[in-house]
Amino acid sequence: MNRSRKLLIVILLGTSVAALFLAWRNITSPTDFADLKTVLTTTTATFGSLLGIITAGLMFTHGKFSELASELGEKSPDYLSGTLSLEKVQTIGNNLLALRKTFSLLETQTTVEEEKNLYRRVVEKASSMYVDFAVLSDLKLIQQGLAETDLMISGMDPQLYVNYKKERNQVKKEWHILVTIRQMVDTWEGSKTLVLEKYQKRTSLQQDLRNSISLLGLKERLDKNSKHVRAETEEICNELAEDIGKIGKQLHQDRIPQLLSQMENANTIRGKYFYLALAFIATPLFINLLILPQLSIGTATFFQPIISITSSLSVMGIAFLLLYINRILNV
Amino acid sequence: MSRVKKTVEEQMRTLLTKYTYPPVEVVIPILEKAGRGEEELASQLHEMDMSVLSGIMKILNLKEKNMRTVSKMFGVLLSYYGQKYEPAELSENRFCLSVSDCPMLHVGKNVNTAVKSKFCDVFCSSTAKAMAQLVLGPNSSCSWDKALIKGGRKCTVAFELVKTK
């Protein structure tokens, strides 16, 4: 758990405790009718003002998101038409299928759990990349107005096909193509963004393959029969490194991973702002439409706990807002 | 200036990607189960160490055969693998560094300390042997205290030149 998340939790807990304490104090102390009416009106006004600021934040994050989406949307067709030729996509696809087949077999042949895990990781990552390439191949055919072929789909087993359909359905906008390309490059070379914890936990396919080749080299010294497997794997690994290396280089030159990461942040904050705005719209409406018109001394006593909590919530709202302003400035 | 630097970095990356060491956490269980293969592993490691270290010397144009060269080579090697290290001593006859992480620490918990210690010797002696062959010559020695395997915080590796009369 990172530091900012811990801080956020501490602040929220602190504010919640303060809000509940204030609510409890107000409930236990006698409050007259006029005071309650003033509290409700002030709370409504506070929520209204905060809603204005939240809406501005929502618009700002949405603006930033749209700006990034448009920038990435302009870049994505170049990748399909230039960087990824049909021939290259199919060569890479064939290499990934060959890896999948070889390592599935190796996985069944070993009884050592650690070795099995290494080969399983290769199979999983090669499958994931194959799915990405099948999606890109399909999009490329659409872009070029060519008839769809099931060339890459025919090499899939049912599970891989399910993954392919799922992945394909996720690509709805032009910039989503870049998400697929980044995902594929990240699987191959490991994420190069500064999320060190994640990076250390997950090895890249290239690293797993190099480790496997080295391991197969050792096994080759022990058993001469495995020689062809290592040589073939090494050849495929080198070809993939060259092909995907070029795509990755282009991606990093265009700063696509950074732009996508900024976009993901903007999208997350936009979503939070949206729900926050909903809460801040609903609360004054609830007060104005349901409580205030019916406020008599009798109902005032009945609604007293709710009124105390909503007025304390407006204090919490300010704390939330300050945190989000801090986050938005760092997008 | 930056272009030259980038070329060196690229060369280094290519070299160290080409020669990947077999993953310790996988190799040890395999060899333990097979009950053989240590000699083959030592021979593979030595060949790789010779290629990697001579490659580093060539890329960095290190011609002097002294402790300073050893320290530079270790710096490059450990930095590439993201290993934290501290050079503790560097003199004409001695180079000493401490590392706070070791691949042996990432081997499965079911592997006992004696096995880890045995493979630590296989890996470290291979590098020490290659360093002696390429840089320091036959009158050198290398020691490692295996403190990390024993539960310590840092492991110390020391290269020394043995004085001849």
GROMACS .gro file of C-alpha atoms in nm:
model
  496
    1MET     CA    1   0.000   0.000   0.000
    2ASN     CA    2   0.155   0.332  -0.099
    3ARG     CA    3   0.199   0.634   0.123
    4SER     CA    4  -0.067   0.855  -0.034
    5ARG     CA    5  -0.329   0.580   0.002
    6LYS     CA    6  -0.241   0.540   0.370
    7LEU     CA    7  -0.268   0.917   0.416
    8LEU     CA    8  -0.605   0.918   0.242
    9ILE     CA    9  -0.738   0.643   0.467
   10VAL     CA   10  -0.608   0.821   0.779
   11ILE     CA   11  -0.772   1.149   0.673
   12LEU     CA   12  -1.101   0.979   0.588
   13LEU     CA   13  -1.107   0.786   0.913
   14GLY     CA   14  -1.020   1.101   1.107
   15THR     CA   15  -1.293   1.300   0.935
   16SER     CA   16  -1.548   1.021   0.982
   17VAL     CA   17  -1.469   1.000   1.353
   18ALA     CA   18  -1.495   1.381   1.384
   19ALA     CA   19  -1.825   1.381   1.193
   20LEU     CA   20  -1.973   1.107   1.408
   21PHE     CA   21  -1.851   1.278   1.725
   22LEU     CA   22  -2.010   1.607   1.622
   23ALA     CA   23  -2.330   1.429   1.525
   24TRP     CA   24  -2.341   1.252   1.860
   25ARG     CA   25  -2.283   1.579   2.046
   26ASN     CA   26  -2.561   1.751   1.856
   27ILE     CA   27  -2.802   1.466   1.919
   28THR     CA   28  -2.742   1.464   2.291
   29SER     CA   29  -2.756   1.841   2.332
   30PRO     CA   30  -3.096   2.013   2.308
   31THR     CA   31  -3.146   2.195   1.976
   32ASP     CA   32  -3.434   2.434   1.911
   33PHE     CA   33  -3.644   2.448   1.595
   34ALA     CA   34  -3.495   2.775   1.455
   35ASP     CA   35  -3.141   2.644   1.501
   36LEU     CA   36  -3.222   2.327   1.311
   37LYS     CA   37  -3.373   2.525   1.025
   38THR     CA   38  -3.059   2.741   1.006
   39VAL     CA   39  -2.837   2.432   1.013
   40LEU     CA   40  -3.033   2.274   0.729
   41THR     CA   41  -3.026   2.586   0.514
   42THR     CA   42  -2.652   2.633   0.573
   43THR     CA   43  -2.586   2.266   0.495
   44THR     CA   44  -2.782   2.292   0.173
   45ALA     CA   45  -2.591   2.605   0.074
   46THR     CA   46  -2.255   2.438   0.156
   47PHE     CA   47  -2.341   2.130  -0.047
   48GLY     CA   48  -2.455   2.353  -0.335
   49SER     CA   49  -2.126   2.549  -0.335
   50LEU     CA   50  -1.921   2.233  -0.315
   51LEU     CA   51  -2.120   2.085  -0.600
   52GLY     CA   52  -2.021   2.383  -0.814
   53ILE     CA   53  -1.653   2.324  -0.742
   54ILE     CA   54  -1.686   1.948  -0.797
   55THR     CA   55  -1.858   2.005  -1.129
   56ALA     CA   56  -1.572   2.232  -1.232
   57GLY     CA   57  -1.327   1.955  -1.134
   58LEU     CA   58  -1.532   1.700  -1.326
   59MET     CA   59  -1.528   1.919  -1.636
   60PHE     CA   60  -1.156   1.981  -1.601
   61THR     CA   61  -1.071   1.609  -1.575
   62HIS     CA   62  -1.310   1.526  -1.856
   63GLY     CA   63  -1.144   1.795  -2.069
   64LYS     CA   64  -0.803   1.651  -1.996
   65PHE     CA   65  -0.928   1.299  -2.074
   66SER     CA   66  -1.083   1.409  -2.405
   67GLU     CA   67  -0.769   1.599  -2.503
   68LEU     CA   68  -0.552   1.290  -2.441
   69ALA     CA   69  -0.803   1.062  -2.614
   70SER     CA   70  -0.798   1.283  -2.921
   71GLU     CA   71  -0.415   1.299  -2.926
   72LEU     CA   72  -0.389   0.921  -2.898
   73GLY     CA   73  -0.673   0.867  -3.144
   74GLU     CA   74  -0.478   1.061  -3.406
   75LYS     CA   75  -0.168   0.851  -3.352
   76SER     CA   76  -0.324   0.504  -3.347
   77PRO     CA   77  -0.402   0.462  -3.723
   78ASP     CA   78  -0.030   0.518  -3.802
   79TYR     CA   79   0.057   0.215  -3.593
   80LEU     CA   80  -0.182  -0.009  -3.781
   81SER     CA   81  -0.085   0.117  -4.123
   82GLY     CA   82   0.289   0.163  -4.069
   83THR     CA   83   0.453  -0.008  -3.772
   84LEU     CA   84   0.247  -0.326  -3.791
   85SER     CA   85   0.253  -0.475  -4.140
   86LEU     CA   86   0.029  -0.776  -4.203
   87GLU     CA   87   0.332  -0.988  -4.275
   88LYS     CA   88   0.495  -0.889  -3.949
   89VAL     CA   89   0.180  -0.951  -3.747
   90GLN     CA   90   0.150  -1.299  -3.894
   91THR     CA   91   0.518  -1.384  -3.845
   92ILE     CA   92   0.501  -1.276  -3.481
   93GLY     CA   93   0.174  -1.467  -3.441
   94ASN     CA   94   0.331  -1.786  -3.579
   95ASN     CA   95   0.630  -1.750  -3.350
   96LEU     CA   96   0.404  -1.704  -3.048
   97LEU     CA   97   0.202  -2.010  -3.141
   98ALA     CA   98   0.520  -2.214  -3.178
   99LEU     CA   99   0.634  -2.098  -2.833
  100ARG     CA  100   0.298  -2.187  -2.687
  101LYS     CA  101   0.315  -2.537  -2.833
  102THR     CA  102   0.677  -2.601  -2.728
  103PHE     CA  103   0.636  -2.475  -2.374
  104SER     CA  104   0.304  -2.653  -2.318
  105LEU     CA  105   0.487  -2.972  -2.403
  106LEU     CA  106   0.784  -2.885  -2.180
  107GLU     CA  107   0.543  -2.809  -1.897
  108THR     CA  108   0.390  -3.156  -1.919
  109GLN     CA  109   0.732  -3.322  -1.932
  110THR     CA  110   0.872  -3.182  -1.608
  111THR     CA  111   0.785  -3.279  -1.254
  112VAL     CA  112   0.974  -2.997  -1.080
  113GLU     CA  113   0.719  -2.737  -0.969
  114GLU     CA  114   0.947  -2.433  -1.015
  115GLU     CA  115   1.031  -2.540  -1.369
  116LYS     CA  116   0.665  -2.608  -1.445
  117ASN     CA  117   0.579  -2.257  -1.323
  118LEU     CA  118   0.840  -2.099  -1.547
  119TYR     CA  119   0.712  -2.281  -1.857
  120ARG     CA  120   0.351  -2.211  -1.760
  121ARG     CA  121   0.430  -1.839  -1.739
  122VAL     CA  122   0.575  -1.854  -2.091
  123VAL     CA  123   0.261  -2.029  -2.222
  124GLU     CA  124   0.031  -1.777  -2.054
  125LYS     CA  125   0.220  -1.473  -2.176
  126ALA     CA  126   0.265  -1.607  -2.529
  127SER     CA  127  -0.112  -1.678  -2.538
  128SER     CA  128  -0.193  -1.330  -2.413
  129MET     CA  129   0.032  -1.174  -2.678
  130TYR     CA  130  -0.115  -1.397  -2.948
  131VAL     CA  131  -0.463  -1.273  -2.857
  132ASP     CA  132  -0.340  -0.911  -2.876
  133PHE     CA  133  -0.193  -0.974  -3.220
  134ALA     CA  134  -0.510  -1.145  -3.342
  135VAL     CA  135  -0.707  -0.836  -3.236
  136LEU     CA  136  -0.459  -0.605  -3.409
  137SER     CA  137  -0.467  -0.823  -3.721
  138ASP     CA  138  -0.847  -0.802  -3.731
  139LEU     CA  139  -0.842  -0.423  -3.687
  140LYS     CA  140  -0.580  -0.388  -3.955
  141LEU     CA  141  -0.791  -0.583  -4.203
  142ILE     CA  142  -1.087  -0.359  -4.121
  143GLN     CA  143  -0.874  -0.045  -4.160
  144GLN     CA  144  -0.751  -0.157  -4.500
  145GLY     CA  145  -1.095  -0.265  -4.614
  146LEU     CA  146  -0.982  -0.624  -4.663
  147ALA     CA  147  -1.192  -0.933  -4.608
  148GLU     CA  148  -1.161  -1.083  -4.260
  149THR     CA  149  -0.961  -1.404  -4.248
  150ASP     CA  150  -0.963  -1.660  -3.971
  151LEU     CA  151  -0.592  -1.721  -4.013
  152MET     CA  152  -0.502  -1.629  -3.658
  153ILE     CA  153  -0.829  -1.747  -3.508
  154SER     CA  154  -0.780  -2.097  -3.651
  155GLY     CA  155  -0.473  -2.140  -3.431
  156MET     CA  156  -0.673  -2.078  -3.114
  157ASP     CA  157  -0.816  -2.328  -2.870
  158PRO     CA  158  -1.163  -2.254  -2.719
  159GLN     CA  159  -1.023  -2.070  -2.415
  160LEU     CA  160  -0.798  -1.854  -2.630
  161TYR     CA  161  -1.091  -1.775  -2.856
  162VAL     CA  162  -1.299  -1.662  -2.557
  163ASN     CA  163  -1.013  -1.433  -2.452
  164TYR     CA  164  -0.985  -1.305  -2.808
  165LYS     CA  165  -1.356  -1.220  -2.826
  166LYS     CA  166  -1.339  -1.045  -2.490
  167GLU     CA  167  -1.033  -0.844  -2.592
  168ARG     CA  168  -1.178  -0.762  -2.933
  169ASN     CA  169  -1.500  -0.632  -2.779
  170GLN     CA  170  -1.301  -0.398  -2.558
  171VAL     CA  171  -1.159  -0.212  -2.859
  172LYS     CA  172  -1.429   0.041  -2.932
  173LYS     CA  173  -1.238   0.361  -2.993
  174GLU     CA  174  -0.929   0.432  -3.198
  175TRP     CA  175  -0.705   0.496  -2.898
  176HIS     CA  176  -0.795   0.152  -2.759
  177ILE     CA  177  -0.566   0.009  -3.030
  178LEU     CA  178  -0.273   0.170  -2.852
  179VAL     CA  179  -0.381   0.011  -2.524
  180THR     CA  180  -0.362  -0.330  -2.693
  181ILE     CA  181  -0.020  -0.252  -2.843
  182ARG     CA  182   0.115  -0.126  -2.510
  183GLN     CA  183  -0.022  -0.432  -2.333
  184MET     CA  184   0.152  -0.657  -2.584
  185VAL     CA  185   0.483  -0.469  -2.557
  186ASP     CA  186   0.459  -0.469  -2.176
  187THR     CA  187   0.404  -0.846  -2.175
  188TRP     CA  188   0.715  -0.888  -2.386
  189GLU     CA  189   0.958  -0.644  -2.230
  190GLY     CA  190   0.802  -0.572  -1.890
  191SER     CA  191   0.641  -0.248  -1.788
  192LYS     CA  192   0.882   0.044  -1.800
  193THR     CA  193   0.663   0.286  -1.613
  194LEU     CA  194   0.782   0.385  -1.270
  195VAL     CA  195   0.565   0.143  -1.078
  196LEU     CA  196   0.854  -0.040  -0.924
  197GLU     CA  197   0.651  -0.272  -0.702
  198LYS     CA  198   0.451  -0.405  -0.995
  199TYR     CA  199   0.758  -0.428  -1.216
  200GLN     CA  200   0.948  -0.635  -0.964
  201LYS     CA  201   0.663  -0.877  -0.912
  202ARG     CA  202   0.595  -0.957  -1.276
  203THR     CA  203   0.862  -1.086  -1.509
  204SER     CA  204   0.848  -1.018  -1.881
  205LEU     CA  205   0.802  -1.289  -2.142
  206GLN     CA  206   1.145  -1.202  -2.279
  207GLN     CA  207   1.302  -1.257  -1.936
  208ASP     CA  208   1.115  -1.585  -1.886
  209LEU     CA  209   1.225  -1.700  -2.229
  210ARG     CA  210   1.590  -1.608  -2.173
  211ASN     CA  211   1.578  -1.788  -1.839
  212SER     CA  212   1.423  -2.091  -2.006
  213ILE     CA  213   1.684  -2.091  -2.284
  214SER     CA  214   1.959  -2.078  -2.025
  215LEU     CA  215   1.793  -2.362  -1.838
  216LEU     CA  216   1.750  -2.565  -2.155
  217GLY     CA  217   2.120  -2.500  -2.224
  218LEU     CA  218   2.204  -2.662  -1.892
  219LYS     CA  219   1.970  -2.952  -1.959
  220GLU     CA  220   2.133  -2.990  -2.297
  221ARG     CA  221   2.463  -3.050  -2.123
  222LEU     CA  222   2.294  -3.320  -1.918
  223ASP     CA  223   2.084  -3.468  -2.197
  224LYS     CA  224   2.182  -3.420  -2.562
  225ASN     CA  225   1.826  -3.488  -2.689
  226SER     CA  226   1.696  -3.145  -2.587
  227LYS     CA  227   1.936  -2.957  -2.816
  228HIS     CA  228   1.688  -2.876  -3.094
  229VAL     CA  229   1.434  -2.730  -2.850
  230ARG     CA  230   1.683  -2.476  -2.717
  231ALA     CA  231   1.809  -2.378  -3.061
  232GLU     CA  232   1.455  -2.330  -3.196
  233THR     CA  233   1.346  -2.134  -2.891
  234GLU     CA  234   1.651  -1.911  -2.909
  235GLU     CA  235   1.586  -1.837  -3.275
  236ILE     CA  236   1.222  -1.749  -3.207
  237CYS     CA  237   1.319  -1.538  -2.907
  238ASN     CA  238   1.571  -1.339  -3.112
  239GLU     CA  239   1.320  -1.283  -3.393
  240LEU     CA  240   1.055  -1.169  -3.146
  241ALA     CA  241   1.304  -0.944  -2.968
  242GLU     CA  242   1.386  -0.773  -3.297
  243ASP     CA  243   1.025  -0.735  -3.417
  244ILE     CA  244   0.868  -0.631  -3.089
  245GLY     CA  245   1.172  -0.426  -2.996
  246LYS     CA  246   1.102  -0.201  -3.296
  247ILE     CA  247   0.737  -0.162  -3.204
  248GLY     CA  248   0.831  -0.090  -2.843
  249LYS     CA  249   1.091   0.166  -2.947
  250GLN     CA  250   0.836   0.350  -3.159
  251LEU     CA  251   0.586   0.338  -2.874
  252HIS     CA  252   0.833   0.489  -2.628
  253GLN     CA  253   0.949   0.752  -2.877
  254ASP     CA  254   0.588   0.866  -2.914
  255ARG     CA  255   0.547   0.868  -2.534
  256ILE     CA  256   0.242   0.645  -2.567
  257PRO     CA  257   0.283   0.464  -2.230
  258GLN     CA  258   0.304   0.797  -2.044
  259LEU     CA  259   0.003   0.940  -2.230
  260LEU     CA  260  -0.202   0.627  -2.164
  261SER     CA  261  -0.105   0.630  -1.800
  262GLN     CA  262  -0.211   0.997  -1.769
  263MET     CA  263  -0.534   0.908  -1.939
  264GLU     CA  264  -0.604   0.622  -1.700
  265ASN     CA  265  -0.544   0.857  -1.406
  266ALA     CA  266  -0.773   1.121  -1.553
  267ASN     CA  267  -1.038   0.857  -1.614
  268THR     CA  268  -1.019   0.728  -1.257
  269ILE     CA  269  -1.044   1.076  -1.109
  270ARG     CA  270  -1.322   1.164  -1.352
  271GLY     CA  271  -1.518   0.863  -1.228
  272LYS     CA  272  -1.467   0.959  -0.864
  273TYR     CA  273  -1.572   1.316  -0.935
  274PHE     CA  274  -1.883   1.186  -1.104
  275TYR     CA  275  -1.998   0.986  -0.801
  276LEU     CA  276  -1.901   1.268  -0.569
  277ALA     CA  277  -2.111   1.507  -0.778
  278LEU     CA  278  -2.404   1.265  -0.760
  279ALA     CA  279  -2.380   1.255  -0.380
  280PHE     CA  280  -2.359   1.632  -0.361
  281ILE     CA  281  -2.662   1.671  -0.588
  282ALA     CA  282  -2.867   1.415  -0.399
  283THR     CA  283  -2.803   1.547  -0.048
  284PRO     CA  284  -2.936   1.906  -0.091
  285LEU     CA  285  -3.227   1.767  -0.291
  286PHE     CA  286  -3.305   1.532  -0.007
  287ILE     CA  287  -3.289   1.816   0.243
  288ASN     CA  288  -3.482   2.068   0.035
  289LEU     CA  289  -3.751   1.842  -0.100
  290LEU     CA  290  -3.809   1.605   0.185
  291ILE     CA  291  -3.705   1.760   0.513
  292LEU     CA  292  -3.734   2.139   0.492
  293PRO     CA  293  -4.097   2.159   0.367
  294GLN     CA  294  -4.215   1.932   0.644
  295LEU     CA  295  -4.007   2.082   0.921
  296SER     CA  296  -4.224   2.128   1.222
  297ILE     CA  297  -4.117   2.088   1.581
  298GLY     CA  298  -4.229   1.725   1.572
  299THR     CA  299  -4.044   1.637   1.252
  300ALA     CA  300  -3.745   1.841   1.364
  301THR     CA  301  -3.708   1.611   1.661
  302PHE     CA  302  -3.754   1.309   1.434
  303PHE     CA  303  -3.497   1.426   1.176
  304GLN     CA  304  -3.254   1.565   1.432
  305PRO     CA  305  -2.996   1.282   1.399
  306ILE     CA  306  -3.002   1.297   1.017
  307ILE     CA  307  -2.963   1.674   1.018
  308SER     CA  308  -2.666   1.650   1.250
  309ILE     CA  309  -2.499   1.393   1.027
  310THR     CA  310  -2.560   1.585   0.702
  311SER     CA  311  -2.419   1.905   0.851
  312SER     CA  312  -2.112   1.708   0.961
  313LEU     CA  313  -2.092   1.554   0.615
  314SER     CA  314  -2.051   1.897   0.462
  315VAL     CA  315  -1.731   1.927   0.668
  316MET     CA  316  -1.620   1.590   0.530
  317GLY     CA  317  -1.702   1.713   0.181
  318ILE     CA  318  -1.446   1.991   0.216
  319ALA     CA  319  -1.181   1.738   0.320
  320PHE     CA  320  -1.267   1.518   0.018
  321LEU     CA  321  -1.250   1.814  -0.210
  322LEU     CA  322  -0.907   1.921  -0.092
  323LEU     CA  323  -0.779   1.569  -0.153
  324TYR     CA  324  -0.920   1.557  -0.505
  325ILE     CA  325  -0.782   1.897  -0.591
  326ASN     CA  326  -0.442   1.765  -0.480
  327ARG     CA  327  -0.486   1.455  -0.700
  328ILE     CA  328  -0.604   1.646  -1.005
  329LEU     CA  329  -0.304   1.876  -0.989
  330ASN     CA  330  -0.083   1.567  -1.017
  331VAL     CA  331  -0.251   1.415  -1.325
  332MET     CA  332   2.847   1.279  -2.579
  333SER     CA  333   2.504   1.136  -2.500
  334ARG     CA  334   2.506   0.947  -2.831
  335VAL     CA  335   2.829   0.768  -2.736
  336LYS     CA  336   2.690   0.694  -2.390
  337LYS     CA  337   2.372   0.552  -2.540
  338THR     CA  338   2.571   0.326  -2.767
  339VAL     CA  339   2.762   0.188  -2.469
  340GLU     CA  340   2.436   0.130  -2.284
  341GLU     CA  341   2.286  -0.045  -2.582
  342GLN     CA  342   2.591  -0.265  -2.626
  343MET     CA  343   2.584  -0.353  -2.259
  344ARG     CA  344   2.216  -0.437  -2.269
  345THR     CA  345   2.264  -0.657  -2.575
  346LEU     CA  346   2.554  -0.838  -2.410
  347LEU     CA  347   2.376  -0.901  -2.083
  348THR     CA  348   2.054  -1.002  -2.256
  349LYS     CA  349   2.241  -1.248  -2.472
  350TYR     CA  350   2.403  -1.418  -2.176
  351THR     CA  351   2.127  -1.483  -1.924
  352TYR     CA  352   2.219  -1.685  -1.618
  353PRO     CA  353   1.995  -1.983  -1.547
  354PRO     CA  354   1.742  -1.882  -1.279
  355VAL     CA  355   1.872  -2.002  -0.943
  356GLU     CA  356   1.526  -2.063  -0.798
  357VAL     CA  357   1.454  -2.312  -1.080
  358VAL     CA  358   1.800  -2.465  -1.133
  359ILE     CA  359   1.853  -2.568  -0.772
  360PRO     CA  360   1.534  -2.780  -0.739
  361ILE     CA  361   1.604  -2.942  -1.079
  362LEU     CA  362   1.961  -3.039  -0.991
  363GLU     CA  363   1.864  -3.144  -0.642
  364LYS     CA  364   1.600  -3.374  -0.785
  365ALA     CA  365   1.832  -3.511  -1.055
  366GLY     CA  366   2.108  -3.560  -0.798
  367ARG     CA  367   2.366  -3.449  -1.052
  368GLY     CA  368   2.456  -3.164  -1.284
  369GLU     CA  369   2.661  -2.936  -1.058
  370GLU     CA  370   2.968  -2.977  -1.274
  371GLU     CA  371   2.768  -2.899  -1.588
  372LEU     CA  372   2.622  -2.593  -1.418
  373ALA     CA  373   2.967  -2.476  -1.308
  374SER     CA  374   3.098  -2.522  -1.660
  375GLN     CA  375   2.802  -2.332  -1.812
  376LEU     CA  376   2.839  -2.050  -1.559
  377HIS     CA  377   3.210  -2.021  -1.622
  378GLU     CA  378   3.163  -1.995  -1.997
  379MET     CA  379   2.899  -1.728  -1.946
  380ASP     CA  380   3.106  -1.534  -1.694
  381MET     CA  381   3.403  -1.535  -1.931
  382SER     CA  382   3.185  -1.405  -2.216
  383VAL     CA  383   3.007  -1.143  -2.003
  384LEU     CA  384   3.316  -1.011  -1.825
  385SER     CA  385   3.533  -0.999  -2.137
  386GLY     CA  386   3.240  -0.830  -2.315
  387ILE     CA  387   3.219  -0.563  -2.042
  388MET     CA  388   3.595  -0.506  -2.061
  389LYS     CA  389   3.572  -0.460  -2.436
  390ILE     CA  390   3.271  -0.228  -2.429
  391LEU     CA  391   3.412  -0.009  -2.151
  392ASN     CA  392   3.760  -0.032  -2.297
  393LEU     CA  393   3.908  -0.152  -1.968
  394LYS     CA  394   4.266  -0.245  -2.031
  395GLU     CA  395   4.430  -0.209  -1.693
  396LYS     CA  396   4.437  -0.535  -1.504
  397ASN     CA  397   4.391  -0.414  -1.149
  398MET     CA  398   4.142  -0.384  -0.864
  399ARG     CA  399   3.993  -0.065  -1.010
  400THR     CA  400   3.891  -0.258  -1.321
  401VAL     CA  401   3.737  -0.529  -1.103
  402SER     CA  402   3.536  -0.268  -0.912
  403LYS     CA  403   3.408  -0.111  -1.235
  404MET     CA  404   3.307  -0.446  -1.378
  405PHE     CA  405   3.124  -0.544  -1.061
  406GLY     CA  406   2.948  -0.207  -1.058
  407VAL     CA  407   2.817  -0.260  -1.410
  408LEU     CA  408   2.716  -0.620  -1.351
  409LEU     CA  409   2.535  -0.562  -1.022
  410SER     CA  410   2.365  -0.245  -1.145
  411TYR     CA  411   2.226  -0.430  -1.447
  412TYR     CA  412   2.069  -0.692  -1.224
  413GLY     CA  413   1.931  -0.419  -0.997
  414GLN     CA  414   2.130  -0.546  -0.701
  415LYS     CA  415   2.213  -0.301  -0.423
  416TYR     CA  416   2.580  -0.295  -0.337
  417GLU     CA  417   2.830  -0.081  -0.149
  418PRO     CA  418   3.197  -0.072  -0.234
  419ALA     CA  419   3.359  -0.106   0.108
  420GLU     CA  420   3.728  -0.093   0.024
  421LEU     CA  421   3.940  -0.031  -0.283
  422SER     CA  422   4.317  -0.040  -0.276
  423GLU     CA  423   4.594  -0.171  -0.496
  424ASN     CA  424   4.575  -0.516  -0.341
  425ARG     CA  425   4.220  -0.543  -0.221
  426PHE     CA  426   3.867  -0.475  -0.341
  427CYS     CA  427   3.580  -0.541  -0.111
  428LEU     CA  428   3.208  -0.484  -0.155
  429SER     CA  429   2.892  -0.571   0.032
  430VAL     CA  430   2.561  -0.673  -0.119
  431SER     CA  431   2.224  -0.662   0.054
  432ASP     CA  432   2.044  -0.901  -0.177
  433CYS     CA  433   2.138  -1.237  -0.322
  434PRO     CA  434   1.960  -1.471  -0.569
  435MET     CA  435   1.992  -1.749  -0.309
  436LEU     CA  436   1.744  -1.561  -0.089
  437HIS     CA  437   1.477  -1.607  -0.354
  438VAL     CA  438   1.514  -1.983  -0.371
  439GLY     CA  439   1.217  -2.178  -0.230
  440LYS     CA  440   1.185  -2.205   0.148
  441ASN     CA  441   1.195  -2.583   0.127
  442VAL     CA  442   1.557  -2.569   0.011
  443ASN     CA  443   1.783  -2.592   0.314
  444THR     CA  444   2.075  -2.365   0.398
  445ALA     CA  445   2.340  -2.627   0.322
  446VAL     CA  446   2.211  -2.664  -0.035
  447LYS     CA  447   2.194  -2.286  -0.078
  448SER     CA  448   2.547  -2.260   0.055
  449LYS     CA  449   2.670  -2.525  -0.190
  450PHE     CA  450   2.516  -2.347  -0.490
  451CYS     CA  451   2.636  -2.010  -0.363
  452ASP     CA  452   2.987  -2.153  -0.392
  453VAL     CA  453   2.917  -2.278  -0.745
  454PHE     CA  454   2.796  -1.937  -0.863
  455CYS     CA  455   3.048  -1.719  -0.680
  456SER     CA  456   3.352  -1.933  -0.756
  457SER     CA  457   3.266  -1.923  -1.125
  458THR     CA  458   3.271  -1.541  -1.127
  459ALA     CA  459   3.585  -1.533  -0.913
  460LYS     CA  460   3.760  -1.774  -1.146
  461ALA     CA  461   3.666  -1.573  -1.454
  462MET     CA  462   3.780  -1.250  -1.286
  463ALA     CA  463   4.114  -1.410  -1.202
  464GLN     CA  464   4.160  -1.539  -1.555
  465LEU     CA  465   4.067  -1.210  -1.722
  466VAL     CA  466   4.194  -0.942  -1.484
  467LEU     CA  467   4.377  -1.030  -1.167
  468GLY     CA  468   4.584  -1.330  -1.268
  469PRO     CA  469   4.663  -1.651  -1.078
  470ASN     CA  470   4.800  -1.472  -0.771
  471SER     CA  471   4.461  -1.356  -0.659
  472SER     CA  472   4.194  -1.487  -0.430
  473CYS     CA  473   3.829  -1.419  -0.371
  474SER     CA  474   3.620  -1.486  -0.064
  475TRP     CA  475   3.252  -1.448   0.021
  476ASP     CA  476   3.112  -1.480   0.371
  477LYS     CA  477   2.758  -1.606   0.281
  478ALA     CA  478   2.620  -1.383   0.557
  479LEU     CA  479   2.288  -1.331   0.379
  480ILE     CA  480   2.219  -1.703   0.359
  481LYS     CA  481   2.298  -1.731   0.729
  482GLY     CA  482   2.047  -1.460   0.810
  483GLY     CA  483   2.276  -1.156   0.811
  484ARG     CA  484   2.193  -0.822   0.651
  485LYS     CA  485   2.487  -0.794   0.414
  486CYS     CA  486   2.719  -1.033   0.240
  487THR     CA  487   3.079  -0.928   0.187
  488VAL     CA  488   3.279  -1.026  -0.118
  489ALA     CA  489   3.653  -0.956  -0.118
  490PHE     CA  490   3.914  -0.983  -0.392
  491GLU     CA  491   4.276  -0.989  -0.285
  492LEU     CA  492   4.609  -1.007  -0.454
  493VAL     CA  493   4.837  -1.257  -0.287
  494LYS     CA  494   5.182  -1.109  -0.236
  495THR     CA  495   5.458  -1.319  -0.390
  496LYS     CA  496   5.812  -1.311  -0.256
   0.00000   0.00000   0.00000
